[in-house]
XYZ file of C-alpha atoms in Angstrom:
311
model
C -20.786 -18.192 8.401
C -24.120 -18.074 6.672
C -25.799 -20.695 4.561
C -23.063 -23.063 4.678
C -20.464 -20.366 3.471
C -17.364 -18.870 5.320
C -16.071 -15.508 4.439
C -12.167 -14.878 5.536
C -9.934 -12.011 4.795
C -8.955 -9.799 7.756
C -5.235 -8.696 7.463
C -5.088 -10.196 3.951
C -5.390 -8.641 0.498
C -7.866 -10.957 -0.836
C -11.264 -12.123 0.705
C -12.208 -15.690 0.129
C -15.676 -17.362 0.260
C -15.436 -21.049 1.310
C -17.890 -23.850 1.164
C -18.261 -25.938 4.244
C -19.707 -28.768 2.263
C -16.766 -29.129 -0.211
C -13.996 -27.660 1.781
C -13.136 -25.488 -0.945
C -12.981 -21.749 -1.946
C -15.681 -21.089 -4.377
C -15.229 -17.130 -4.911
C -12.482 -14.550 -4.307
C -12.751 -10.815 -3.917
C -9.771 -8.489 -4.255
C -9.269 -5.392 -2.228
C -8.860 -1.876 -3.618
C -5.307 -0.461 -3.796
C -2.904 -1.873 -1.176
C -5.170 -1.367 1.858
C -5.862 -4.075 4.316
C -9.182 -5.397 5.298
C -9.967 -4.343 8.968
C -13.624 -5.800 9.420
C -16.338 -7.136 7.462
C -19.794 -8.683 7.184
C -21.824 -10.560 4.289
C -25.291 -11.573 3.348
C -26.750 -13.299 0.248
C -26.268 -10.413 -2.127
C -23.239 -8.478 -1.043
C -20.073 -8.187 1.088
C -19.467 -4.785 3.115
C -15.965 -4.306 4.234
C -14.059 -1.733 6.161
C -10.878 -1.127 4.015
C -8.308 1.410 5.508
C -10.360 4.520 6.111
C -13.236 3.636 3.579
C -16.286 1.290 3.296
C -16.128 -1.204 0.259
C -19.215 -3.014 -0.967
C -18.863 -6.068 -3.270
C -21.688 -7.448 -5.025
C -21.962 -10.988 -5.487
C -22.333 -10.446 -9.158
C -18.731 -8.999 -9.243
C -19.567 -5.207 -9.245
C -17.653 -3.053 -6.469
C -18.130 0.403 -4.934
C -15.913 2.306 -2.502
C -16.775 5.300 -0.443
C -16.445 7.901 1.185
C -14.345 9.800 -1.336
C -10.557 10.626 -0.388
C -11.839 14.095 0.551
C -14.417 12.558 2.930
C -12.395 9.882 4.906
C -13.195 9.508 8.316
C -10.780 8.802 11.327
C -8.998 5.513 11.519
C -11.745 2.605 11.737
C -11.372 -0.273 13.984
C -14.566 -2.339 13.527
C -17.696 -2.142 11.177
C -21.062 -3.627 11.241
C -24.016 -3.151 8.919
C -28.087 -3.410 9.011
C -29.429 -2.493 5.787
C -29.500 0.394 4.721
C -26.800 1.607 7.369
C -23.206 0.654 7.939
C -21.735 1.526 11.377
C -17.823 2.211 11.762
C -16.363 2.357 15.254
C -13.453 4.813 15.176
C -10.105 5.456 17.108
C -11.351 8.877 18.106
C -14.231 7.131 20.227
C -17.030 7.851 17.741
C -19.405 5.723 15.747
C -19.895 6.958 12.240
C -23.064 5.821 10.394
C -23.076 5.721 6.456
C -26.239 5.132 4.263
C -24.840 2.504 1.897
C -26.974 3.800 -0.940
C -26.453 7.355 -0.904
C -22.863 6.784 0.376
C -23.145 9.687 2.860
C -22.213 10.036 6.441
C -25.627 10.493 8.138
C -24.647 10.602 11.887
C -21.557 11.078 14.151
C -22.500 9.470 17.708
C -19.798 10.196 20.392
C -19.843 6.575 22.149
C -16.547 6.625 24.182
C -13.508 8.792 25.240
C -11.449 5.747 24.107
C -11.170 3.849 20.831
C -14.080 1.992 19.856
C -12.994 -1.661 19.627
C -16.026 -3.723 18.812
C -19.649 -3.300 17.608
C -23.034 -5.004 17.445
C -26.126 -3.703 16.003
C -29.926 -4.648 16.848
C -33.148 -4.677 14.864
C -34.659 -2.121 17.068
C -31.642 0.504 15.853
C -29.338 0.307 18.852
C -25.694 0.552 18.405
C -23.808 -1.414 21.094
C -20.133 -0.688 21.327
C -17.069 -1.801 23.323
C -14.030 0.485 24.233
C -10.292 -0.168 24.921
C -11.022 1.149 28.430
C -13.572 -1.526 29.178
C -16.869 0.119 28.800
C -19.849 -0.701 26.679
C -22.098 2.144 25.335
C -25.557 1.943 23.746
C -26.933 4.559 21.543
C -29.957 4.938 19.478
C -29.668 5.429 15.667
C -32.932 7.545 15.757
C -31.780 9.877 18.578
C -28.100 10.295 17.916
C -27.631 9.837 21.734
C -26.047 7.682 23.902
C -28.581 6.186 26.260
C -26.613 3.841 28.495
C -23.160 2.873 29.630
C -22.380 -0.550 31.008
C -19.390 -1.505 33.202
C -17.867 -4.438 34.863
C -15.426 -5.003 37.657
C -12.902 -5.855 35.012
C -11.493 -2.673 33.799
C -9.540 -3.805 30.718
C -10.170 -3.218 27.086
C -13.338 -4.974 25.363
C -11.815 -7.044 22.597
C -15.165 -8.580 21.383
C -18.831 -8.495 21.949
C -21.946 -9.903 20.608
C -25.881 -9.220 21.222
C -28.638 -11.890 21.473
C -31.963 -10.365 20.392
C -33.851 -13.348 21.722
C -32.892 -12.971 25.322
C -31.769 -9.081 24.917
C -28.376 -10.214 26.392
C -25.001 -8.614 25.609
C -21.889 -10.702 26.057
C -18.242 -9.289 25.901
C -14.942 -10.565 26.000
C -11.780 -8.803 27.309
C -8.004 -8.521 26.885
C -7.666 -9.940 30.339
C -9.547 -13.109 29.574
C -12.965 -12.290 31.220
C -16.275 -12.851 29.533
C -19.169 -10.837 30.861
C -22.923 -10.624 30.415
C -25.450 -7.687 30.733
C -29.418 -7.815 30.539
C -30.512 -4.716 28.360
C -33.799 -4.919 29.881
C -32.523 -3.827 33.204
C -29.088 -2.527 32.101
C -27.522 -4.694 34.756
C -24.627 -7.195 34.895
C -25.681 -10.792 35.121
C -22.351 -12.320 35.466
C -18.692 -12.006 34.974
C -16.217 -14.994 34.658
C -12.594 -15.098 34.132
C -12.247 -18.023 31.644
C -8.719 -17.706 30.486
C -5.541 -15.741 31.938
C -5.215 -14.246 28.413
C -7.040 -12.431 25.971
C -10.545 -13.543 24.557
C -10.597 -12.625 20.727
C -14.197 -13.853 19.637
C -17.424 -15.042 21.134
C -20.669 -15.966 19.408
C -23.897 -17.902 19.856
C -26.001 -19.955 17.588
C -28.719 -17.593 15.945
C -31.952 -17.981 17.966
C -30.334 -20.031 20.691
C -30.377 -18.683 24.356
C -28.374 -21.561 26.029
C -24.803 -21.692 25.041
C -21.863 -19.115 24.257
C -18.684 -20.136 22.406
C -15.730 -18.474 23.201
C -11.973 -18.471 21.753
C -8.995 -16.646 22.445
C -5.136 -16.543 22.533
C -4.952 -19.836 24.715
C -6.396 -21.864 21.686
C -9.018 -23.827 23.842
C -12.585 -23.517 22.369
C -14.729 -23.106 25.328
C -18.526 -23.360 25.779
C -20.224 -21.354 28.442
C -23.666 -21.229 29.720
C -25.523 -17.814 28.565
C -27.448 -17.338 31.671
C -24.668 -18.155 34.286
C -21.334 -17.973 32.712
C -20.467 -21.557 33.734
C -17.951 -23.199 31.504
C -19.539 -26.317 30.230
C -16.626 -27.616 28.014
C -13.187 -26.914 26.971
C -11.731 -28.469 23.599
C -8.546 -28.709 21.778
C -7.603 -30.589 18.742
C -5.509 -33.768 19.037
C -3.077 -33.313 16.429
C -1.705 -37.029 16.948
C -4.782 -38.426 15.450
C -4.339 -36.311 12.121
C -5.011 -37.907 8.779
C -4.700 -35.818 5.516
C -5.734 -35.721 2.094
C -5.190 -33.207 -0.797
C -6.677 -32.362 -4.211
C -5.935 -29.370 -6.725
C -9.599 -27.638 -5.733
C -9.373 -28.027 -1.870
C -5.626 -28.133 -1.212
C -4.786 -30.038 2.009
C -7.363 -31.157 4.147
C -6.489 -32.636 7.631
C -8.932 -34.450 9.917
C -8.210 -34.637 13.553
C -10.016 -35.911 16.807
C -11.349 -33.246 18.984
C -10.218 -33.605 22.859
C -12.453 -32.358 25.565
C -10.478 -31.178 28.525
C -11.061 -32.256 32.185
C -12.084 -29.438 34.731
C -8.799 -29.852 36.311
C -6.647 -29.978 33.122
C -4.037 -27.085 33.083
C -4.178 -25.519 29.549
C -0.419 -24.300 29.996
C 0.773 -27.829 30.048
C -0.816 -28.626 26.673
C 1.705 -27.932 23.463
C 1.007 -24.710 21.980
C 1.318 -26.627 18.567
C -2.195 -28.321 19.019
C -3.830 -25.079 20.471
C -2.861 -22.084 18.292
C -4.532 -18.874 19.134
C -8.189 -18.666 18.069
C -8.599 -15.291 16.317
C -12.098 -15.414 15.207
C -14.953 -17.885 15.442
C -18.355 -18.555 13.900
C -21.127 -20.953 15.337
C -23.404 -23.071 13.308
C -25.698 -26.080 14.240
C -23.481 -28.489 15.948
C -20.346 -27.028 14.365
C -18.006 -24.172 14.989
C -15.640 -22.656 12.551
C -12.368 -21.020 13.891
C -9.423 -19.145 12.129
C -5.871 -18.808 13.526
C -2.627 -17.205 12.777
C -1.969 -19.694 10.150
C -3.148 -20.836 6.721
C -5.490 -23.334 8.172
C -9.400 -22.855 8.855
C -10.606 -25.438 11.423
C -14.197 -26.818 11.358
C -15.175 -28.278 14.698
C -18.135 -30.922 14.485
C -20.073 -31.955 17.414
C -21.865 -35.142 17.428
C -23.565 -35.001 20.830
C -27.205 -34.173 21.163
C -26.592 -31.444 23.468
C -24.713 -29.648 20.717
C -21.469 -28.543 22.326
C -21.129 -30.590 25.617
């Protein structure tokens, strides 16, 4: 989510850019051949996507480029992030492959893990932060081609998602066993580890430049807000489908409006019908709002009217 726009498309054949103001699709970008989109990111001028075993760049003016060539394809990519002028692909063989997006050449291959790289984050000071299917987080420098540190937690299950906060230099990760964890890169030590769900955590993010809260979503469908510094769960929310009202038009399609419901500390998630808490597969955080995607045709926009943002 950037500048009031949301980009969707993982697992689909088309990427769509949505306006949060009008709740409508404003642009579409088709994928090359029959390959599926694995991961992507975007900015004001371009979209960079990992499509099969190649990187594809769509310019917002409609031009598209694909690389490397068929002769230069890399091992299966599982995740991708970019920081101009470089795009980094996390691969199934445990390496991170660095591509120059303008020369279209692979400039570095860095051994990050002995297991598949499942998630990536990049920092402005040229650090690659990667999570693996075996539960470790590795940190490497783009300038040195070397892994400089490895972070581990007591939970040895796979890292499903991670993000890095440059303001506090904290790394956050979510695992396949439902744990959320935090490390401080200044000391390379663990700050906290909390099992927030009995099931997989698919996505976690924080508001840009915010050092207070972390928003987490996973397979149980509850939207959780955590304290970045302690890991304390501050709130859990689901949609109250019984309060739904809907409207439709040719441009936006069907728009449903529901009331959010904050769960009490003692409320058992399993007793809430799964129809009102579909798995949260991905999320993005904005000022007093969170956007979530699910295994359905709907995108959910959560609006928070409280002065404390998400509580």
